[in-house]
Tab-separated table of C-alpha atoms in Angstrom:
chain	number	residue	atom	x	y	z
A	30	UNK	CA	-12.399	54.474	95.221
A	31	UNK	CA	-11.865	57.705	93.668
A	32	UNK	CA	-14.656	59.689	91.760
A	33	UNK	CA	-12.378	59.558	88.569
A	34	UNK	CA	-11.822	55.778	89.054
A	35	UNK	CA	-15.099	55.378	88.891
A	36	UNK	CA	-15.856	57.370	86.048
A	37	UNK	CA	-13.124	55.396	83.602
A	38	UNK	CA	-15.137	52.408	84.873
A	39	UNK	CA	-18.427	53.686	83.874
A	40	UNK	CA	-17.110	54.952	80.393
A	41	UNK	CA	-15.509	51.449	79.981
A	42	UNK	CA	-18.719	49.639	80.719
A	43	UNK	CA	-21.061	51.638	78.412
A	44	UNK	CA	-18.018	51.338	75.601
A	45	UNK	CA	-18.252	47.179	76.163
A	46	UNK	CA	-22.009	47.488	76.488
A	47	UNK	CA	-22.145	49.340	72.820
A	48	UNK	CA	-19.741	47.019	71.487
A	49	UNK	CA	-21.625	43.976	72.513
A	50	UNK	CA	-24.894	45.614	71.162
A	51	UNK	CA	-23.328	46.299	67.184
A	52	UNK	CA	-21.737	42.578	67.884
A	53	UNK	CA	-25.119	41.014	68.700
A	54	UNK	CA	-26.728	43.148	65.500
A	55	UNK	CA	-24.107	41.900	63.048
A	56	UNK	CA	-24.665	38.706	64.042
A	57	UNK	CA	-28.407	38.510	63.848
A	58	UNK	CA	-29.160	41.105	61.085
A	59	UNK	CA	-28.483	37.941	58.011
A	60	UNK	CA	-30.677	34.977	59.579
A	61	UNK	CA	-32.553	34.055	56.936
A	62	UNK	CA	-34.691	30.886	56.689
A	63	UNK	CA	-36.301	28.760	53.223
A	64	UNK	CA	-38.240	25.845	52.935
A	65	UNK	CA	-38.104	22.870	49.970
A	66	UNK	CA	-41.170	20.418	49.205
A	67	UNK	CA	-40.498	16.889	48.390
A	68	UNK	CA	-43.182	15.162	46.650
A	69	UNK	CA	-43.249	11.776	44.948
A	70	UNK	CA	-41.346	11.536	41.590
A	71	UNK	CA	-43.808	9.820	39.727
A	72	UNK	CA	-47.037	10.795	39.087
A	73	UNK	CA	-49.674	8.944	41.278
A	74	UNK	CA	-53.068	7.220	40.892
A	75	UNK	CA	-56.263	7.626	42.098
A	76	UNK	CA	-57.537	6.447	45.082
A	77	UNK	CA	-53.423	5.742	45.795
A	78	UNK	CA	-52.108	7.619	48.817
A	79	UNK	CA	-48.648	9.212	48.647
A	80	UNK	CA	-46.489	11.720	51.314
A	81	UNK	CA	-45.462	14.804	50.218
A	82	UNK	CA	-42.995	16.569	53.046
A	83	UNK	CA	-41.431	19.755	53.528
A	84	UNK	CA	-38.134	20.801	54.856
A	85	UNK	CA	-37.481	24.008	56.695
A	86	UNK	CA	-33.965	25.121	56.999
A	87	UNK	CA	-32.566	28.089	58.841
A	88	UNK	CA	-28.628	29.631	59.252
A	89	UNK	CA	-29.202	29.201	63.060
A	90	UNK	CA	-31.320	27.149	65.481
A	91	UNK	CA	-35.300	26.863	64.594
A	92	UNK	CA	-37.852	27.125	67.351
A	93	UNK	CA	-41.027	26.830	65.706
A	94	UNK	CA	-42.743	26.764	62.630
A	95	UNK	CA	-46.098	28.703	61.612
A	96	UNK	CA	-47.302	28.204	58.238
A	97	UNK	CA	-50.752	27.398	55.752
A	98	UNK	CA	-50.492	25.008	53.073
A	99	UNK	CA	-53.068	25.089	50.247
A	100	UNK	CA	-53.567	22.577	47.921
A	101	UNK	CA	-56.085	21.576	45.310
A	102	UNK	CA	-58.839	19.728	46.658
A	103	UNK	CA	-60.825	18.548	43.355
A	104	UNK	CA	-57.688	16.656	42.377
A	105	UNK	CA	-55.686	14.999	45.283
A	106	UNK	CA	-57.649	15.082	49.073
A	107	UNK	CA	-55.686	15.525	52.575
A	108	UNK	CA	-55.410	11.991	54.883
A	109	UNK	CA	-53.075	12.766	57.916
A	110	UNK	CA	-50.350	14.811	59.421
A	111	UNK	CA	-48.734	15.203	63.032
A	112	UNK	CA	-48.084	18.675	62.191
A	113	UNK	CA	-50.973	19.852	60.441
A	114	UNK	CA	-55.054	20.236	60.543
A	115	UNK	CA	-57.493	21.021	57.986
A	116	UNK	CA	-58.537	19.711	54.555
A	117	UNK	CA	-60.968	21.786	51.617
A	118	UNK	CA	-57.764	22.832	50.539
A	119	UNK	CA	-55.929	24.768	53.045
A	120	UNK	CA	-53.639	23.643	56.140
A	121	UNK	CA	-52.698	24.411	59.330
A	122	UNK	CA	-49.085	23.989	59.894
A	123	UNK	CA	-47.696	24.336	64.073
A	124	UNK	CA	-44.599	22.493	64.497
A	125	UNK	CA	-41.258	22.592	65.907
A	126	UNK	CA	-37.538	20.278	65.822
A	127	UNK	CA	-37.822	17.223	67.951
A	128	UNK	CA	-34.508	18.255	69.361
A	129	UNK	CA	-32.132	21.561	69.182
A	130	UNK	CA	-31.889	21.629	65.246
A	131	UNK	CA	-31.273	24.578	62.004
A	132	UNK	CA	-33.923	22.404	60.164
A	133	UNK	CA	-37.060	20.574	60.792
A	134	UNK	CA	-39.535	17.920	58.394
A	135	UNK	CA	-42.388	17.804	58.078
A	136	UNK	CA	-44.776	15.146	56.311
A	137	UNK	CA	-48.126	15.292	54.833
A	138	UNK	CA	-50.067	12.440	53.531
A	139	UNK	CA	-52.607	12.930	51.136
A	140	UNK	CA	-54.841	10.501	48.374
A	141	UNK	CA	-55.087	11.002	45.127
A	142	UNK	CA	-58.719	12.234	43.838
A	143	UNK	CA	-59.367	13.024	39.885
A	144	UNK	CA	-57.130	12.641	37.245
A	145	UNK	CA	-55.228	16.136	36.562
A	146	UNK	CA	-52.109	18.726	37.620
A	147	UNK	CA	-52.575	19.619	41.767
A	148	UNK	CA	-50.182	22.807	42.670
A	149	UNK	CA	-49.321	22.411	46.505
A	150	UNK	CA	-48.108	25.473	48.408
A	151	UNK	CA	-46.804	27.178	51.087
A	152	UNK	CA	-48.272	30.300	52.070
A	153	UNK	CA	-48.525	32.967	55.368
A	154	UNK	CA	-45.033	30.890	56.508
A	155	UNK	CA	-43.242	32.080	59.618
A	156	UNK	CA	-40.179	30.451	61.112
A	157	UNK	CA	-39.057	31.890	64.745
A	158	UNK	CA	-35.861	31.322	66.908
A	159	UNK	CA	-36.189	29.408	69.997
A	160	UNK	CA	-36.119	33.235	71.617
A	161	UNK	CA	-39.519	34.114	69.532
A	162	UNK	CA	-37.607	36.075	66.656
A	163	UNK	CA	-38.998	35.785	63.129
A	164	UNK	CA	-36.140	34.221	61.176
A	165	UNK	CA	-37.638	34.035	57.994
A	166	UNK	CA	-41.148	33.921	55.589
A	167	UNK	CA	-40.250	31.219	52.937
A	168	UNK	CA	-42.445	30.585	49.703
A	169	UNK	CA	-42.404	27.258	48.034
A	170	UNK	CA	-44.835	25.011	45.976
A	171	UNK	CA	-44.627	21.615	43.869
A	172	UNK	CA	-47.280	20.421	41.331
A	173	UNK	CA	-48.977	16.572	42.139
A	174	UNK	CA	-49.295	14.663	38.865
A	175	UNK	CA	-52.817	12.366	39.294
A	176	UNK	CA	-53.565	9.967	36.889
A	177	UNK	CA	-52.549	6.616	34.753
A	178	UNK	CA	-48.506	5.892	34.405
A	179	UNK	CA	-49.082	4.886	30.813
A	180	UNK	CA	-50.897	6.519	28.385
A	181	UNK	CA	-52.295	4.627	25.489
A	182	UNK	CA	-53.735	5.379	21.654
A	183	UNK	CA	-55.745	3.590	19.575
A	184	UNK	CA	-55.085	3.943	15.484
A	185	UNK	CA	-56.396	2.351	12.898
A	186	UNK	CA	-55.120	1.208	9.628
A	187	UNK	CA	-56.216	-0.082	6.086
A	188	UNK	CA	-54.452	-2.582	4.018
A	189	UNK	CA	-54.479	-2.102	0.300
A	190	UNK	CA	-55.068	-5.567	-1.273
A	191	UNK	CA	-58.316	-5.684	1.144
A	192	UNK	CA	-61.237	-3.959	2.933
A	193	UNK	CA	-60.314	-5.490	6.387
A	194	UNK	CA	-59.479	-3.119	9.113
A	195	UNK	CA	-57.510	-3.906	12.233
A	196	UNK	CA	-57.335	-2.062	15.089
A	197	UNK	CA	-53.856	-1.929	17.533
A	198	UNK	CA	-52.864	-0.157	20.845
A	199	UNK	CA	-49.862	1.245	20.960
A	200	UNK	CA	-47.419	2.999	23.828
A	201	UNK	CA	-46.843	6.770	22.871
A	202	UNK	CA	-43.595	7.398	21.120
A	203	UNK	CA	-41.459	10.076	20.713
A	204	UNK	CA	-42.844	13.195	18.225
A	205	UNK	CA	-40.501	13.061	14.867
A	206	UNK	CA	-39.208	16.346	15.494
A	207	UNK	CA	-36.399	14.761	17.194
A	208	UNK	CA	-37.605	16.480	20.355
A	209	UNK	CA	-37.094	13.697	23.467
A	210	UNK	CA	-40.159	11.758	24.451
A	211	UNK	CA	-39.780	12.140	28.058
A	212	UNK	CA	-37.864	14.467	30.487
A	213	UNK	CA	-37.946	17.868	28.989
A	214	UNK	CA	-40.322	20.035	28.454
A	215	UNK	CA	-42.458	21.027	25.031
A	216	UNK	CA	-44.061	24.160	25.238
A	217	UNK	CA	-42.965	27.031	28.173
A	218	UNK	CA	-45.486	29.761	28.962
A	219	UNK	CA	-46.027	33.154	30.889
A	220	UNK	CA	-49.202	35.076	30.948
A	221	UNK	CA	-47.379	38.561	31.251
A	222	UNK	CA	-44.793	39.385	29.263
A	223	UNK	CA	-42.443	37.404	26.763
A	224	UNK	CA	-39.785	34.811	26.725
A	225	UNK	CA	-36.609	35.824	25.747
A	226	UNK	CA	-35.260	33.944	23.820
A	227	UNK	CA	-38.025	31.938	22.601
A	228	UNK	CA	-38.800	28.627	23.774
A	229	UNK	CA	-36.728	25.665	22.724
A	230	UNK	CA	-36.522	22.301	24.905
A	231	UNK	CA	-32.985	22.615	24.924
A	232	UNK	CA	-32.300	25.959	26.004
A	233	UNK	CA	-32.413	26.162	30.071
A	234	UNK	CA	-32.399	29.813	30.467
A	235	UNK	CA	-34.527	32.471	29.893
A	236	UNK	CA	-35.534	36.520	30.724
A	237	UNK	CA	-39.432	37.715	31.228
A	238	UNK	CA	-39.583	41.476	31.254
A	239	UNK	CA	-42.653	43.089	32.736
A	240	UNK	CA	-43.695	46.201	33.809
A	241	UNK	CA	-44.145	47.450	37.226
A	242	UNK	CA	-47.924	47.507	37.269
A	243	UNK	CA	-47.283	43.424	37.063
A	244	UNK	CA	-47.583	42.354	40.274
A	245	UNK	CA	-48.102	38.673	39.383
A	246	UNK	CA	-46.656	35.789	36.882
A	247	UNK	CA	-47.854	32.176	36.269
A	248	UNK	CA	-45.723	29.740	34.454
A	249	UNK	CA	-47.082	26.580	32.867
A	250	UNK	CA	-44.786	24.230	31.394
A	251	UNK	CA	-45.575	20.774	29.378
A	252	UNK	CA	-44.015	17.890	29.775
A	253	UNK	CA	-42.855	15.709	26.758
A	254	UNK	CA	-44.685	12.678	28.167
A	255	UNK	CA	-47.776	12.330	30.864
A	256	UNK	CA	-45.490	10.109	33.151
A	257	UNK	CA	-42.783	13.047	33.798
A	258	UNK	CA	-43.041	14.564	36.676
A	259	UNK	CA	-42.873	18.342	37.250
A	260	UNK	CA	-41.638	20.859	39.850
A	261	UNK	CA	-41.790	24.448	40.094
A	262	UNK	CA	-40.110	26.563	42.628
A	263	UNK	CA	-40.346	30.057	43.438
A	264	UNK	CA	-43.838	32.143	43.960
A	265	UNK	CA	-45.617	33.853	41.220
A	266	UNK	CA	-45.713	36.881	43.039
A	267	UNK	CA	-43.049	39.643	41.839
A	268	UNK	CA	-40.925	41.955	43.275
A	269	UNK	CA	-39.316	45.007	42.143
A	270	UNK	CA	-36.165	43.612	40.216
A	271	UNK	CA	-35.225	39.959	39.808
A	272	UNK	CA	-37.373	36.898	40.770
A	273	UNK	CA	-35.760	33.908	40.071
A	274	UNK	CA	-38.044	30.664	38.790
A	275	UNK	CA	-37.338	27.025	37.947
A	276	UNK	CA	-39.233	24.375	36.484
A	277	UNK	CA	-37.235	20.967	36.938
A	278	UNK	CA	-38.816	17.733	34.804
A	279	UNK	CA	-38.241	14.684	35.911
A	280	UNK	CA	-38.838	11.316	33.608
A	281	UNK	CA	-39.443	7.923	34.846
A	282	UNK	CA	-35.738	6.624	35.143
A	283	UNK	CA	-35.065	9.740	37.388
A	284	UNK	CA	-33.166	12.147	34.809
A	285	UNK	CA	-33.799	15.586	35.437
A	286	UNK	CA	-33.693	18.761	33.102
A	287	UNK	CA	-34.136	22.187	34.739
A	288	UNK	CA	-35.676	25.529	33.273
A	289	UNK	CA	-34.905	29.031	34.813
A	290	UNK	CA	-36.488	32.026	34.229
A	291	UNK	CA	-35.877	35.390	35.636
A	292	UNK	CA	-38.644	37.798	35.674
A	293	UNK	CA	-37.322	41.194	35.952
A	294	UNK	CA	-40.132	43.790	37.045
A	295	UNK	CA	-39.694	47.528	36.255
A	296	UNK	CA	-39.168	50.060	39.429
A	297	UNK	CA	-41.531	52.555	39.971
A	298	UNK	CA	-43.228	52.031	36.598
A	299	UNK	CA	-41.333	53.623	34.414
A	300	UNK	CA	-41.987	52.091	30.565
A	301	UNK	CA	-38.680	53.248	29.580
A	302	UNK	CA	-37.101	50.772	32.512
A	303	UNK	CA	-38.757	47.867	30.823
A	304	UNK	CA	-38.030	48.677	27.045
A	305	UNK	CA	-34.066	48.761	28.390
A	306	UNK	CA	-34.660	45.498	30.349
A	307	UNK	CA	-35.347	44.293	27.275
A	308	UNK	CA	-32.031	44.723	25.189
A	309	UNK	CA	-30.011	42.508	27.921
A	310	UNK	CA	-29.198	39.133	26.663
A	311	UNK	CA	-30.423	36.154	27.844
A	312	UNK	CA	-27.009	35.195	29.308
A	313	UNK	CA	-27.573	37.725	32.418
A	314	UNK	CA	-29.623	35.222	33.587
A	315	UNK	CA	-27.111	32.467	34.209
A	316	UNK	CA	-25.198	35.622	35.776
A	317	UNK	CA	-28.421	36.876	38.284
A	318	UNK	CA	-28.497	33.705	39.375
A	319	UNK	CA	-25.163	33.413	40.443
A	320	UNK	CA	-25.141	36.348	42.016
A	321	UNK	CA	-28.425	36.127	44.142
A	322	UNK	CA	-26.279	33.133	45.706
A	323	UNK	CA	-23.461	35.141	46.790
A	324	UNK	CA	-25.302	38.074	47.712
A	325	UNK	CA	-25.849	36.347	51.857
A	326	UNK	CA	-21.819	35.624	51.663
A	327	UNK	CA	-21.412	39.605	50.808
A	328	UNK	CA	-23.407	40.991	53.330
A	329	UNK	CA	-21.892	38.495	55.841
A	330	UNK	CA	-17.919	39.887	54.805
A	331	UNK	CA	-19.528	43.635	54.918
A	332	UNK	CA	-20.999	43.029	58.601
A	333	UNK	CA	-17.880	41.318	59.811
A	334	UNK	CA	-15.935	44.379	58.752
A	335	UNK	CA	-18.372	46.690	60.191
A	336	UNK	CA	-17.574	45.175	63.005
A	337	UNK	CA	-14.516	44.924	63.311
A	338	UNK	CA	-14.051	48.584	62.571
A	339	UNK	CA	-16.499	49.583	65.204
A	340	UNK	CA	-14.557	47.372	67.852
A	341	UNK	CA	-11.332	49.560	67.028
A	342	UNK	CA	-13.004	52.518	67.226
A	343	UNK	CA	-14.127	51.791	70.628
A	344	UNK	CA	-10.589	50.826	72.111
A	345	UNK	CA	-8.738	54.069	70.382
A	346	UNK	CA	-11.674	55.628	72.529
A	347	UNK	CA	-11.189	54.205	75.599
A	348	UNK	CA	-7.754	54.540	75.487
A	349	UNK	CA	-7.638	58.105	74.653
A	350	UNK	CA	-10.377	58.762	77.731
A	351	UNK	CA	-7.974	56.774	80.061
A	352	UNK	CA	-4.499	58.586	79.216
A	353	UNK	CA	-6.848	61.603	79.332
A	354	UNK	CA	-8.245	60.650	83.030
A	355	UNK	CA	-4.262	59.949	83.700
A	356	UNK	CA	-3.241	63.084	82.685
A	357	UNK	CA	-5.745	64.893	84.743
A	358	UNK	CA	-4.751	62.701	87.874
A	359	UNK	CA	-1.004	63.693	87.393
A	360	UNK	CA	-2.083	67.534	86.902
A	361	UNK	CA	-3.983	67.655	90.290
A	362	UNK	CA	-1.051	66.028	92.054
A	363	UNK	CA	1.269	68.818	90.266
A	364	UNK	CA	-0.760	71.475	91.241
A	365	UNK	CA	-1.209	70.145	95.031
C-alpha cells in the first residue's frame, strides 16, 4: 500500500468520523423530558387515603429518575411508595422503567389530615438516559382538596302572621349573578403584577406583565363550589420572557374549564420593556401558547438541515481531496 493510498484513507476516516460526531449532536441536542401529576378528581376526606401518581415522559428511552417531592404535611400525611422515602413534607424519589420504556409511573399514597388546599410538587427533578445523560429537569405540581363533599348552610326565616321561627338546611346553590355553581372559577389572583384583561369566569386567557426584578409569581384561583377540584400546572418561578400557567377546574360530573395565563417577565430590567409588554392584547396569549408547542418541531427541521448540509459538505470534500490525490498520482507517473 502506497503512502498516498493511505493518506485518502486517513482523510476519509476523520471526514466519516466528523460526520458521525455532528450526526450524533443533532440527534441528541433536542431530548427533552416533562413530568404530569395525576391526583384524585374529587376532593377527599379526612382520615381517607387516596394515590396521587406521576408520569415522566421523555422523546427517547428513560434510565432513571431522581427527583424530591414536597407536599404539605399539616393537611394531607405520606402512607407508602415503592419509589419514594420520607414524610414531614418532602420525598425522596429513585426510580427507573420496569422495562426499556420513554416513560415511567410512579405512585404515591398518602391520607388525608385537616380540612384545607395541599399544593404537591415536584422539585430538584432529574431524568437520565440509560447511558447516564441528563435528559431533562421537569417542574410540576397539583393542589389536594381535604375536606367534606357537601357543604351545608343553615338560614333562618320568620313568617309574618306569627312569631314562630323555623330553622332549614339547605345544599349551596348557585350565586344569582348567573355565574355557574360549580366548574369554573370565581375570583383569579397574582401577587405581582396585573391581569390583563380583568378577571371574568368566562374568559380563559389572560397576560401578567412583571418586571425583571420579579423572580417569582403565585396564582390562587377559587372555585365556584368546595367540591370542584383544582389543578395548576407550571412553577411559580419566572424566567426571562414567557412562562406559560394553567389552572384547570374540574366539577363533580367531570367537566373541566381551563385558565391560562402567561407571565411575561422583562429582560434585563428595563421598565420601559414592561410598560410595552403591556400594550399587547390579550389575544397573544392564545398565540405564545401555540407557539411554545411548535418551537421542539422547529429546532428539530433546523438540526435536520444542519445536517444534512454538513454531510454534503463533507463528500464535495472528499471528493475534491481524492481527484486531487488522482491527479498527483497521474503527474508522478508523467514525470517518471
Amino acid at each position: 500500500m502506497t503512502t498516498k493510498t493511505k493518506l485518502v484513507k486517513r482523510i476519509f476516516s476523520s471526514l466519516l468520523t466528523a460526520a458521525l460526531a455532528v450526526s450524533m449532536t443533532a440527534l441528541t441536542a433536542h431530548a427533552t423530558g416533562e413530568a404530569f401529576f395525576y391526583p384524585p378528581k374529587n376532593p377527599v376526606m379526612t382520615d381517607q387515603q387516596f394515590e396521587v401518581s406521576v408520569t415522566f415522559s421523555a422523546d427517547s428511552e428513560i434510565g432513571s429518575v431522581q427527583a424530591n417531592i414536597a407536599y404539605d404535611d399539616s393537611v394531607i400525611e405520606f402512607v407508602s411508595s415503592d419509589n419514594a422515602s420520607g414524610g414531614g413534607g418532602i420525598l425522596t424519589v429513585n426510580g427507573f422503567p420496569d422495562t426499556p420504556s420513554s416513560e415511567v409511573d410512579f405512585s404515591f399514597k398518602f391520607k388525608g389530615l385537616s380540612a384545607g388546599n395541599a399544593n404537591i410538587s415536584l422539585q430538584s427533578c432529574q431524568i437520565y438516559s440509560p447511558d447516564s445523560e441528563l435528559i431533562g429537569s421537569p417542574t410540576a405540581y397539583c393542589v389536594i382538596t381535604v375536606g367534606s363533599d357537601k357543604v351545608e348552610t343553615k338560614t333562618e326565616t320568620e313568617t309574618t302572621t306569627t312569631t314562630e321561627k323555623t330553622t332549614t338546611t339547605t345544599t349551596k346553590t348557585a350565586p344569582s349573578n348567573g355565574i355557574p355553581d360549580k366548574g369554573v372559577l370565581t375570583a383569579l389572583t397574582v401577587d405581582n403584577g396585573e391581569l390583563s384583561p380583568a378577571f371574568a369566569y368566562n374568559v380563559y386567557n389572560y397576560t401578567v406583565n412583571v418586571d425583571n426584578s420579579v423572580t417569582n409569581v403565585e396564582i390562587e384561583g377559587t372555585t365556584a363550589s368546595p367540591s370542584d377540584y383544582i389543578w395548576y400546572t407550571g412553577t411559580s418561578e419566572c424566567q426571562v420572557g414567557e412562562n406559560v400557567r394553567t389552572i384547570t377546574v374540574t366539577d363533580v360530573d367531570g367537566n373541566t374549564a381551563t385558565y391560562t395565563v402567561t407571565i411575561i417577565r422583562a429582560a434585563g430590567g428595563d421598565e420601559q420593556q414592561t410598560r410595552n409588554a403591556q400594550k399587547k392584547d390579550s389575544s397573544d396569549t392564545s398565540s405564545a401558547v401555540s407557539k411554545n408547542a411548535n418551537v421542539m418541531d422547529q429546532y428539530k427541521k433546523m438540526l435536520n438541515t444542519a445536517l444534512a448540509i454538513v454531510l454534503i459538505v463533507l463528500v464535495i470534500a472528499l471528493v475534491v481531496i481524492i481527484i486531487w490525490i488522482g491527479g498527483k498520482i497521474k503527474g508522478g507517473k508523467k514525470d517518471k
